[in-house]
Amino acid sequence: MQQSDQPSPGDITRLLDAWSHGDVAARDQLLPIVYAALRKRAALQLRHERPGFTLRPTELVHEAYLRLCAQNAGWKNREQFFAVAANLMRRIVVDRARKRKAQKRGQGLQVTLEADRIASPASGADAVKVDDALEELSRLNEREGRLVELRFFGGLTLDEAADVLGISRATVYRDWAHAKAWLFRRLKAASASGTPS
């Protein structure tokens, strides 16, 4: 591995490949590296939550980490691994929001969406509504849905997301602009009508 604190993407990919083929030493070497990256992404995602949000970055990472370890799905590369992690973190946050919403009779968990991530019609949007809108966007344009998931739930930059999706930088920026505008309109319409998304 590199001498710096940060391993190269190639180092992580090699360790993932070795782990996928049963190399326990590679898994033991990889897990602290991946855990740190997941913790950073979870912290970035959750730092915008409203006060009183009960899910902490460490809890989100622990749950996602356990699910990732259980999958060991023959990881192809670090991008695929982090894409799966983004999906798992999304599911965990949304499941927690649905559970809390059910317990509080309609007082859903609020997810704050920044302008550089997703333009929102208000200072926060209900995580369940965001998830429903994202599901709808994914049905209309799967790549844009994955892009939003990677950015919002996975904490990836546009360049990282372009690598995961296997598209050019120009395409990822165009898709991001379209997806943000579509979600803004969708969430604004849901908010104005008072419908569940």
Coordinates of N, CA and C in Angstrom, one line a residue:
M1 N 0.8 -1.2 0.0 CA 0.0 0.0 0.0 C 0.9 1.2 0.0
Q2 N 0.3 2.4 -0.3 CA 1.0 3.6 -0.3 C 1.5 4.0 1.1
Q3 N 2.5 4.8 1.2 CA 3.0 5.2 2.5 C 2.1 6.2 3.2
S4 N 1.3 6.9 2.5 CA 0.4 7.9 3.1 C -0.7 7.3 3.9
D5 N -1.5 8.1 4.6 CA -2.5 7.6 5.4 C -3.7 7.0 4.6
Q6 N -3.8 7.5 3.4 CA -4.9 7.1 2.5 C -4.4 6.1 1.5
P7 N -5.1 4.9 1.5 CA -4.7 3.9 0.5 C -5.2 4.3 -0.9
S8 N -4.6 3.9 -1.9 CA -5.0 4.2 -3.2 C -6.3 3.4 -3.5
P9 N -7.1 3.9 -4.5 CA -8.3 3.1 -4.9 C -7.9 1.7 -5.4
G10 N -6.7 1.6 -6.0 CA -6.2 0.3 -6.5 C -5.9 -0.7 -5.3
D11 N -5.4 -0.1 -4.2 CA -5.1 -0.9 -3.0 C -6.4 -1.5 -2.4
I12 N -7.4 -0.6 -2.4 CA -8.7 -1.1 -1.8 C -9.3 -2.1 -2.7
T13 N -9.3 -1.9 -4.0 CA -9.8 -2.9 -5.0 C -9.1 -4.2 -4.8
R14 N -7.8 -4.2 -4.7 CA -7.0 -5.5 -4.5 C -7.5 -6.2 -3.2
L15 N -7.6 -5.4 -2.2 CA -8.0 -6.0 -0.9 C -9.5 -6.6 -1.0
L16 N -10.3 -5.9 -1.7 CA -11.7 -6.3 -1.8 C -11.7 -7.6 -2.7
D17 N -10.9 -7.7 -3.7 CA -10.9 -8.9 -4.5 C -10.3 -10.1 -3.7
A18 N -9.3 -9.8 -3.0 CA -8.7 -10.9 -2.2 C -9.7 -11.4 -1.1
W19 N -10.4 -10.5 -0.5 CA -11.4 -10.8 0.5 C -12.5 -11.7 -0.2
S20 N -12.9 -11.2 -1.4 CA -14.0 -12.0 -2.1 C -13.6 -13.4 -2.4
H21 N -12.3 -13.6 -2.4 CA -11.8 -15.0 -2.7 C -11.4 -15.7 -1.4
G22 N -11.8 -15.2 -0.3 CA -11.7 -15.9 1.0 C -10.4 -15.5 1.8
D23 N -9.7 -14.5 1.4 CA -8.5 -14.1 2.1 C -8.9 -13.3 3.3
V24 N -8.8 -14.0 4.5 CA -9.2 -13.4 5.8 C -8.2 -12.3 6.1
A25 N -6.9 -12.4 5.8 CA -6.0 -11.4 6.1 C -6.3 -10.1 5.4
A26 N -6.7 -10.3 4.1 CA -7.1 -9.1 3.3 C -8.3 -8.4 3.9
R27 N -9.3 -9.2 4.4 CA -10.5 -8.7 5.0 C -10.1 -7.9 6.3
D28 N -9.2 -8.5 7.1 CA -8.7 -7.8 8.3 C -8.0 -6.5 8.0
Q29 N -7.3 -6.5 6.9 CA -6.5 -5.3 6.6 C -7.5 -4.2 6.0
L30 N -8.5 -4.7 5.2 CA -9.4 -3.8 4.5 C -10.4 -3.1 5.4
L31 N -10.9 -3.9 6.4 CA -12.1 -3.4 7.1 C -11.8 -2.1 7.8
P32 N -10.7 -1.9 8.5 CA -10.5 -0.6 9.1 C -10.4 0.6 8.1
I33 N -9.9 0.3 7.0 CA -9.8 1.3 5.9 C -11.2 1.7 5.4
V34 N -12.0 0.7 5.1 CA -13.3 0.9 4.5 C -14.2 1.5 5.6
Y35 N -14.1 1.1 6.8 CA -14.9 1.6 7.9 C -14.6 3.1 8.1
A36 N -13.4 3.5 8.0 CA -13.1 4.9 8.1 C -13.7 5.7 7.0
A37 N -13.7 5.2 5.8 CA -14.3 5.9 4.7 C -15.8 6.0 4.8
L38 N -16.4 4.9 5.3 CA -17.9 4.8 5.5 C -18.3 5.8 6.6
R39 N -17.5 5.9 7.6 CA -17.8 6.8 8.8 C -17.8 8.2 8.3
K40 N -16.8 8.5 7.5 CA -16.7 9.9 7.0 C -17.9 10.2 6.1
R41 N -18.3 9.3 5.2 CA -19.5 9.5 4.4 C -20.8 9.6 5.2
A42 N -20.9 8.8 6.2 CA -22.1 8.9 7.1 C -22.1 10.2 7.9
A43 N -21.0 10.6 8.3 CA -21.0 11.9 9.1 C -21.4 13.1 8.2
L44 N -20.9 13.0 6.9 CA -21.2 14.1 6.0 C -22.7 14.1 5.7
Q45 N -23.3 12.9 5.5 CA -24.7 12.8 5.3 C -25.5 13.2 6.4
L46 N -25.2 12.8 7.6 CA -26.0 13.1 8.8 C -25.8 14.4 9.5
R47 N -24.8 15.1 9.1 CA -24.5 16.4 9.8 C -25.6 17.4 9.4
H48 N -26.4 17.2 8.4 CA -27.4 18.1 8.0 C -28.8 17.8 8.6
E49 N -28.8 16.8 9.4 CA -30.1 16.4 10.0 C -30.5 17.5 11.0
R50 N -31.8 17.5 11.2 CA -32.4 18.4 12.2 C -32.0 18.0 13.6
P51 N -32.0 18.9 14.6 CA -31.7 18.6 16.0 C -32.7 17.5 16.4
G52 N -32.2 16.6 17.2 CA -33.1 15.5 17.7 C -33.1 14.3 16.9
F53 N -32.4 14.3 15.8 CA -32.2 13.1 14.9 C -31.5 12.1 15.7
T54 N -32.0 10.9 15.8 CA -31.5 9.9 16.8 C -30.4 9.0 16.2
L55 N -30.3 9.0 14.9 CA -29.3 8.1 14.2 C -28.0 8.9 14.1
R56 N -26.9 8.3 14.7 CA -25.6 8.9 14.7 C -24.8 8.3 13.6
P57 N -23.8 9.0 13.1 CA -22.9 8.4 12.0 C -22.4 7.0 12.4
T58 N -21.9 6.9 13.6 CA -21.3 5.6 14.1 C -22.4 4.5 14.0
E59 N -23.6 4.8 14.4 CA -24.6 3.8 14.3 C -25.0 3.4 12.9
L60 N -25.0 4.4 12.1 CA -25.3 4.2 10.6 C -24.2 3.3 10.0
V61 N -23.0 3.7 10.3 CA -21.9 2.9 9.7 C -21.9 1.5 10.3
H62 N -22.1 1.3 11.6 CA -22.1 0.0 12.1 C -23.1 -0.9 11.5
E63 N -24.3 -0.4 11.3 CA -25.4 -1.2 10.7 C -25.0 -1.5 9.2
A64 N -24.6 -0.5 8.5 CA -24.2 -0.7 7.1 C -23.0 -1.6 7.0
Y65 N -22.1 -1.4 7.8 CA -20.8 -2.3 7.9 C -21.2 -3.7 8.1
L66 N -22.1 -4.0 9.0 CA -22.5 -5.4 9.3 C -23.2 -6.0 8.1
R67 N -24.0 -5.2 7.4 CA -24.7 -5.7 6.2 C -23.7 -5.9 5.1
L68 N -22.8 -5.0 4.9 CA -21.8 -5.2 3.9 C -20.9 -6.5 4.1
C69 N -20.5 -6.7 5.4 CA -19.7 -7.9 5.7 C -20.5 -9.1 5.4
A70 N -21.8 -9.1 5.7 CA -22.7 -10.3 5.5 C -22.8 -10.6 4.0
Q71 N -22.8 -9.5 3.2 CA -22.9 -9.7 1.8 C -21.7 -10.4 1.1
N72 N -20.6 -9.8 1.3 CA -19.3 -10.2 0.7 C -19.6 -10.8 -0.7
A73 N -20.2 -9.9 -1.6 CA -20.8 -10.2 -2.8 C -19.8 -10.4 -4.0
G74 N -18.5 -10.7 -3.7 CA -17.6 -10.8 -4.8 C -17.3 -9.4 -5.4
W75 N -16.8 -8.5 -4.5 CA -16.6 -7.1 -4.9 C -15.7 -7.0 -6.1
K76 N -16.2 -6.2 -7.0 CA -15.4 -6.0 -8.3 C -14.3 -4.9 -8.1
N77 N -14.7 -3.9 -7.4 CA -13.8 -2.7 -7.1 C -14.4 -1.9 -6.0
R78 N -13.6 -0.9 -5.6 CA -14.1 0.0 -4.5 C -15.3 0.8 -4.9
E79 N -15.4 1.2 -6.1 CA -16.6 1.9 -6.5 C -17.9 1.1 -6.3
Q80 N -17.9 -0.1 -6.7 CA -19.0 -1.0 -6.5 C -19.3 -1.2 -5.1
F81 N -18.3 -1.4 -4.3 CA -18.4 -1.6 -2.8 C -19.1 -0.3 -2.2
F82 N -18.6 0.9 -2.6 CA -19.2 2.1 -2.0 C -20.6 2.4 -2.6
A83 N -20.9 1.9 -3.8 CA -22.2 2.1 -4.3 C -23.2 1.2 -3.5
V84 N -22.8 0.0 -3.2 CA -23.6 -0.9 -2.4 C -23.8 -0.3 -1.0
A85 N -22.7 0.3 -0.5 CA -22.8 0.9 0.9 C -23.8 2.1 0.9
A86 N -23.7 2.9 -0.2 CA -24.7 4.0 -0.3 C -26.1 3.5 -0.3
N87 N -26.4 2.5 -1.0 CA -27.7 1.9 -1.1 C -28.1 1.4 0.3
L88 N -27.2 0.7 1.0 CA -27.5 0.3 2.3 C -27.8 1.4 3.3
M89 N -27.0 2.4 3.2 CA -27.2 3.6 4.1 C -28.5 4.3 3.9
R90 N -28.9 4.4 2.6 CA -30.2 4.9 2.2 C -31.3 4.1 2.9
R91 N -31.2 2.8 2.7 CA -32.3 1.9 3.2 C -32.4 2.0 4.7
I92 N -31.2 2.1 5.4 CA -31.2 2.2 6.9 C -31.8 3.5 7.3
V93 N -31.5 4.7 6.7 CA -32.0 6.0 7.1 C -33.5 6.0 6.8
V94 N -33.9 5.5 5.6 CA -35.4 5.5 5.3 C -36.2 4.6 6.2
D95 N -35.6 3.4 6.4 CA -36.3 2.5 7.3 C -36.5 3.1 8.7
R96 N -35.5 3.7 9.2 CA -35.5 4.4 10.5 C -36.6 5.5 10.5
A97 N -36.7 6.2 9.4 CA -37.7 7.3 9.2 C -39.1 6.7 9.2
R98 N -39.3 5.7 8.4 CA -40.6 5.1 8.4 C -41.0 4.5 9.8
K99 N -40.1 3.9 10.5 CA -40.4 3.4 11.8 C -40.8 4.5 12.7
R100 N -40.0 5.6 12.7 CA -40.2 6.7 13.6 C -41.5 7.4 13.3
K101 N -41.8 7.5 12.0 CA -43.0 8.2 11.5 C -44.2 7.4 12.0
A102 N -44.1 6.1 11.9 CA -45.2 5.3 12.4 C -45.4 5.4 13.9
Q103 N -44.4 5.5 14.6 CA -44.4 5.7 16.1 C -45.0 7.0 16.5
K104 N -44.7 8.1 15.7 CA -45.1 9.4 16.0 C -46.3 9.9 15.3
R105 N -47.0 9.0 14.6 CA -48.2 9.3 13.9 C -48.1 10.5 12.9
G106 N -47.2 10.3 12.0 CA -47.1 11.3 10.9 C -46.0 12.3 11.1
Q107 N -45.4 12.3 12.2 CA -44.3 13.3 12.4 C -43.0 12.6 11.9
G108 N -42.8 12.7 10.6 CA -41.6 12.0 10.0 C -40.3 12.6 10.3
L109 N -39.3 11.8 10.1 CA -37.9 12.2 10.3 C -37.6 13.2 9.2
Q110 N -36.9 14.3 9.5 CA -36.6 15.3 8.6 C -35.2 15.2 8.1
V111 N -35.0 15.2 6.8 CA -33.7 15.2 6.2 C -33.4 16.5 5.6
T112 N -32.3 17.2 6.0 CA -32.0 18.5 5.4 C -31.2 18.3 4.2
L113 N -31.7 18.9 3.1 CA -31.0 18.7 1.8 C -30.4 20.1 1.4
E114 N -29.1 20.1 1.3 CA -28.4 21.3 0.9 C -28.5 21.6 -0.6
A115 N -28.3 22.8 -0.9 CA -28.4 23.2 -2.4 C -27.4 22.5 -3.2
D116 N -26.3 22.2 -2.7 CA -25.3 21.5 -3.5 C -25.5 20.0 -3.6
R117 N -26.5 19.5 -2.9 CA -26.8 18.1 -2.9 C -28.1 18.0 -3.7
I118 N -29.2 18.4 -3.1 CA -30.5 18.3 -3.7 C -31.2 19.6 -3.4
A119 N -31.7 20.3 -4.4 CA -32.5 21.6 -4.1 C -33.8 21.2 -3.5
S120 N -34.1 21.7 -2.3 CA -35.4 21.3 -1.7 C -36.3 22.5 -1.6
P121 N -37.6 22.3 -1.5 CA -38.6 23.3 -1.4 C -38.6 24.0 0.0
A122 N -38.0 23.3 0.9 CA -38.0 23.9 2.3 C -36.7 23.6 2.9
S123 N -36.5 23.9 4.2 CA -35.3 23.7 4.8 C -35.0 22.2 5.0
G124 N -36.1 21.4 5.0 CA -35.9 20.0 5.2 C -37.0 19.2 4.5
A125 N -36.8 18.0 4.2 CA -37.8 17.2 3.5 C -37.9 15.9 4.3
D126 N -39.1 15.4 4.4 CA -39.3 14.1 5.0 C -38.5 13.0 4.3
A127 N -37.8 12.2 5.1 CA -36.9 11.2 4.5 C -37.8 10.2 3.7
V128 N -39.0 9.9 4.1 CA -39.8 9.0 3.4 C -40.3 9.6 2.1
K129 N -40.6 10.9 2.1 CA -41.0 11.6 0.9 C -39.8 11.6 -0.1
V130 N -38.6 11.9 0.4 CA -37.5 11.9 -0.5 C -37.2 10.5 -1.1
D131 N -37.4 9.5 -0.3 CA -37.2 8.1 -0.8 C -38.3 7.8 -1.8
D132 N -39.5 8.2 -1.6 CA -40.6 7.9 -2.5 C -40.3 8.6 -3.9
A133 N -39.9 9.9 -3.7 CA -39.5 10.7 -4.9 C -38.3 10.0 -5.7
L134 N -37.4 9.6 -4.9 CA -36.2 9.0 -5.5 C -36.6 7.6 -6.2
E135 N -37.5 6.9 -5.6 CA -38.0 5.7 -6.3 C -38.6 6.0 -7.6
E136 N -39.4 7.1 -7.6 CA -40.1 7.5 -8.8 C -39.1 7.9 -9.9
L137 N -38.1 8.7 -9.5 CA -37.1 9.2 -10.4 C -36.3 8.0 -11.0
S138 N -36.1 7.0 -10.1 CA -35.3 5.8 -10.6 C -36.1 5.0 -11.6
R139 N -37.5 5.0 -11.5 CA -38.3 4.3 -12.5 C -38.2 5.1 -13.8
L140 N -38.2 6.4 -13.7 CA -38.1 7.2 -14.9 C -36.7 7.3 -15.6
N141 N -35.7 7.3 -14.7 CA -34.3 7.4 -15.2 C -33.4 6.7 -14.2
E142 N -33.2 5.5 -14.4 CA -32.4 4.7 -13.4 C -31.1 5.3 -13.0
R143 N -30.3 5.7 -14.0 CA -29.0 6.3 -13.8 C -29.1 7.5 -12.9
E144 N -30.0 8.4 -13.2 CA -30.2 9.6 -12.3 C -30.6 9.2 -10.9
G145 N -31.4 8.2 -10.8 CA -31.8 7.8 -9.4 C -30.6 7.2 -8.7
R146 N -29.7 6.5 -9.3 CA -28.5 5.9 -8.7 C -27.6 7.1 -8.4
L147 N -27.5 8.1 -9.3 CA -26.6 9.2 -9.0 C -27.0 10.0 -7.7
V148 N -28.3 10.2 -7.6 CA -28.8 10.9 -6.4 C -28.5 10.0 -5.1
E149 N -28.7 8.7 -5.2 CA -28.4 7.8 -4.1 C -26.9 7.9 -3.8
L150 N -26.1 7.8 -4.8 CA -24.6 7.9 -4.5 C -24.2 9.2 -3.9
R151 N -24.8 10.3 -4.3 CA -24.4 11.6 -3.8 C -25.0 11.8 -2.4
F152 N -26.3 11.6 -2.3 CA -27.0 12.0 -1.0 C -26.8 11.0 0.1
F153 N -26.9 9.7 -0.3 CA -26.8 8.7 0.8 C -25.4 8.1 0.9
G154 N -24.6 8.2 -0.2 CA -23.3 7.6 -0.2 C -22.2 8.7 0.0
G155 N -22.6 9.9 -0.1 CA -21.6 11.0 0.1 C -20.5 11.1 -0.9
L156 N -20.8 10.5 -2.1 CA -19.8 10.6 -3.2 C -19.8 12.0 -3.8
T157 N -18.6 12.4 -4.3 CA -18.5 13.6 -5.1 C -19.1 13.2 -6.5
L158 N -19.3 14.3 -7.3 CA -19.7 14.0 -8.7 C -18.7 13.2 -9.5
D159 N -17.4 13.5 -9.3 CA -16.4 12.7 -10.0 C -16.4 11.2 -9.5
E160 N -16.5 11.0 -8.2 CA -16.6 9.6 -7.8 C -17.8 8.9 -8.3
A161 N -18.9 9.6 -8.3 CA -20.2 9.0 -8.8 C -20.0 8.7 -10.3
A162 N -19.4 9.6 -11.1 CA -19.1 9.3 -12.5 C -18.4 8.0 -12.7
D163 N -17.4 7.8 -11.8 CA -16.6 6.6 -11.9 C -17.4 5.3 -11.6
V164 N -18.2 5.4 -10.5 CA -19.1 4.3 -10.2 C -20.1 4.0 -11.3
L165 N -20.7 5.0 -11.9 CA -21.7 4.8 -12.9 C -21.1 4.6 -14.3
G166 N -19.8 4.8 -14.4 CA -19.1 4.5 -15.7 C -19.5 5.5 -16.8
I167 N -19.7 6.8 -16.3 CA -20.1 7.8 -17.3 C -19.1 9.0 -17.2
S168 N -19.1 9.8 -18.2 CA -18.2 11.0 -18.3 C -18.5 12.0 -17.2
R169 N -17.6 12.9 -16.9 CA -17.8 14.0 -16.0 C -18.9 14.9 -16.5
A170 N -18.9 15.2 -17.8 CA -19.9 16.1 -18.4 C -21.3 15.5 -18.2
T171 N -21.4 14.2 -18.5 CA -22.7 13.5 -18.3 C -23.2 13.5 -16.9
V172 N -22.3 13.3 -15.9 CA -22.7 13.2 -14.5 C -23.2 14.6 -14.1
Y173 N -22.5 15.7 -14.5 CA -22.9 17.0 -14.2 C -24.3 17.4 -14.8
R174 N -24.5 16.9 -16.0 CA -25.8 17.2 -16.7 C -26.9 16.4 -16.0
D175 N -26.6 15.1 -15.7 CA -27.6 14.3 -15.0 C -27.9 14.8 -13.6
W176 N -26.9 15.3 -12.9 CA -27.1 15.9 -11.6 C -28.0 17.1 -11.6
A177 N -27.7 18.0 -12.5 CA -28.6 19.2 -12.7 C -30.0 18.8 -12.9
H178 N -30.2 17.8 -13.8 CA -31.6 17.4 -14.2 C -32.2 16.7 -13.0
A179 N -31.5 15.8 -12.3 CA -32.1 15.1 -11.1 C -32.5 16.1 -10.0
K180 N -31.6 17.0 -9.7 CA -31.9 18.0 -8.7 C -33.2 18.8 -9.0
A181 N -33.3 19.3 -10.3 CA -34.4 20.0 -10.7 C -35.7 19.2 -10.6
W182 N -35.6 17.9 -11.0 CA -36.8 17.0 -11.0 C -37.2 16.8 -9.6
L183 N -36.3 16.5 -8.7 CA -36.6 16.2 -7.3 C -37.1 17.5 -6.6
F184 N -36.6 18.6 -6.9 CA -37.1 19.9 -6.4 C -38.6 20.0 -6.7
R185 N -38.9 19.9 -8.0 CA -40.3 20.0 -8.4 C -41.2 19.0 -7.8
R186 N -40.7 17.8 -7.7 CA -41.5 16.7 -7.1 C -41.8 16.9 -5.7
L187 N -40.7 17.3 -4.9 CA -40.9 17.5 -3.5 C -41.7 18.7 -3.2
K188 N -41.6 19.8 -4.0 CA -42.3 21.0 -3.9 C -43.8 20.7 -4.1
A189 N -44.1 19.9 -5.2 CA -45.5 19.6 -5.5 C -46.1 18.7 -4.4
A190 N -45.3 17.8 -3.8 CA -45.8 17.0 -2.7 C -46.1 17.8 -1.5
S191 N -45.2 18.8 -1.2 CA -45.4 19.6 -0.1 C -46.6 20.5 -0.2
A192 N -46.8 21.1 -1.4 CA -47.9 22.0 -1.7 C -49.2 21.3 -1.6
S193 N -49.3 20.0 -2.1 CA -50.5 19.3 -2.1 C -50.8 18.6 -0.8
G194 N -49.8 18.5 0.1 CA -49.9 17.8 1.3 C -50.1 16.3 1.2
T195 N -49.8 15.8 0.0 CA -49.9 14.4 -0.2 C -48.6 13.7 0.2
P196 N -48.7 12.4 0.4 CA -47.5 11.7 0.9 C -46.4 11.6 0.0
S197 N -46.2 12.3 -1.0 CA -45.1 12.4 -1.9 C -45.6 12.7 -3.2

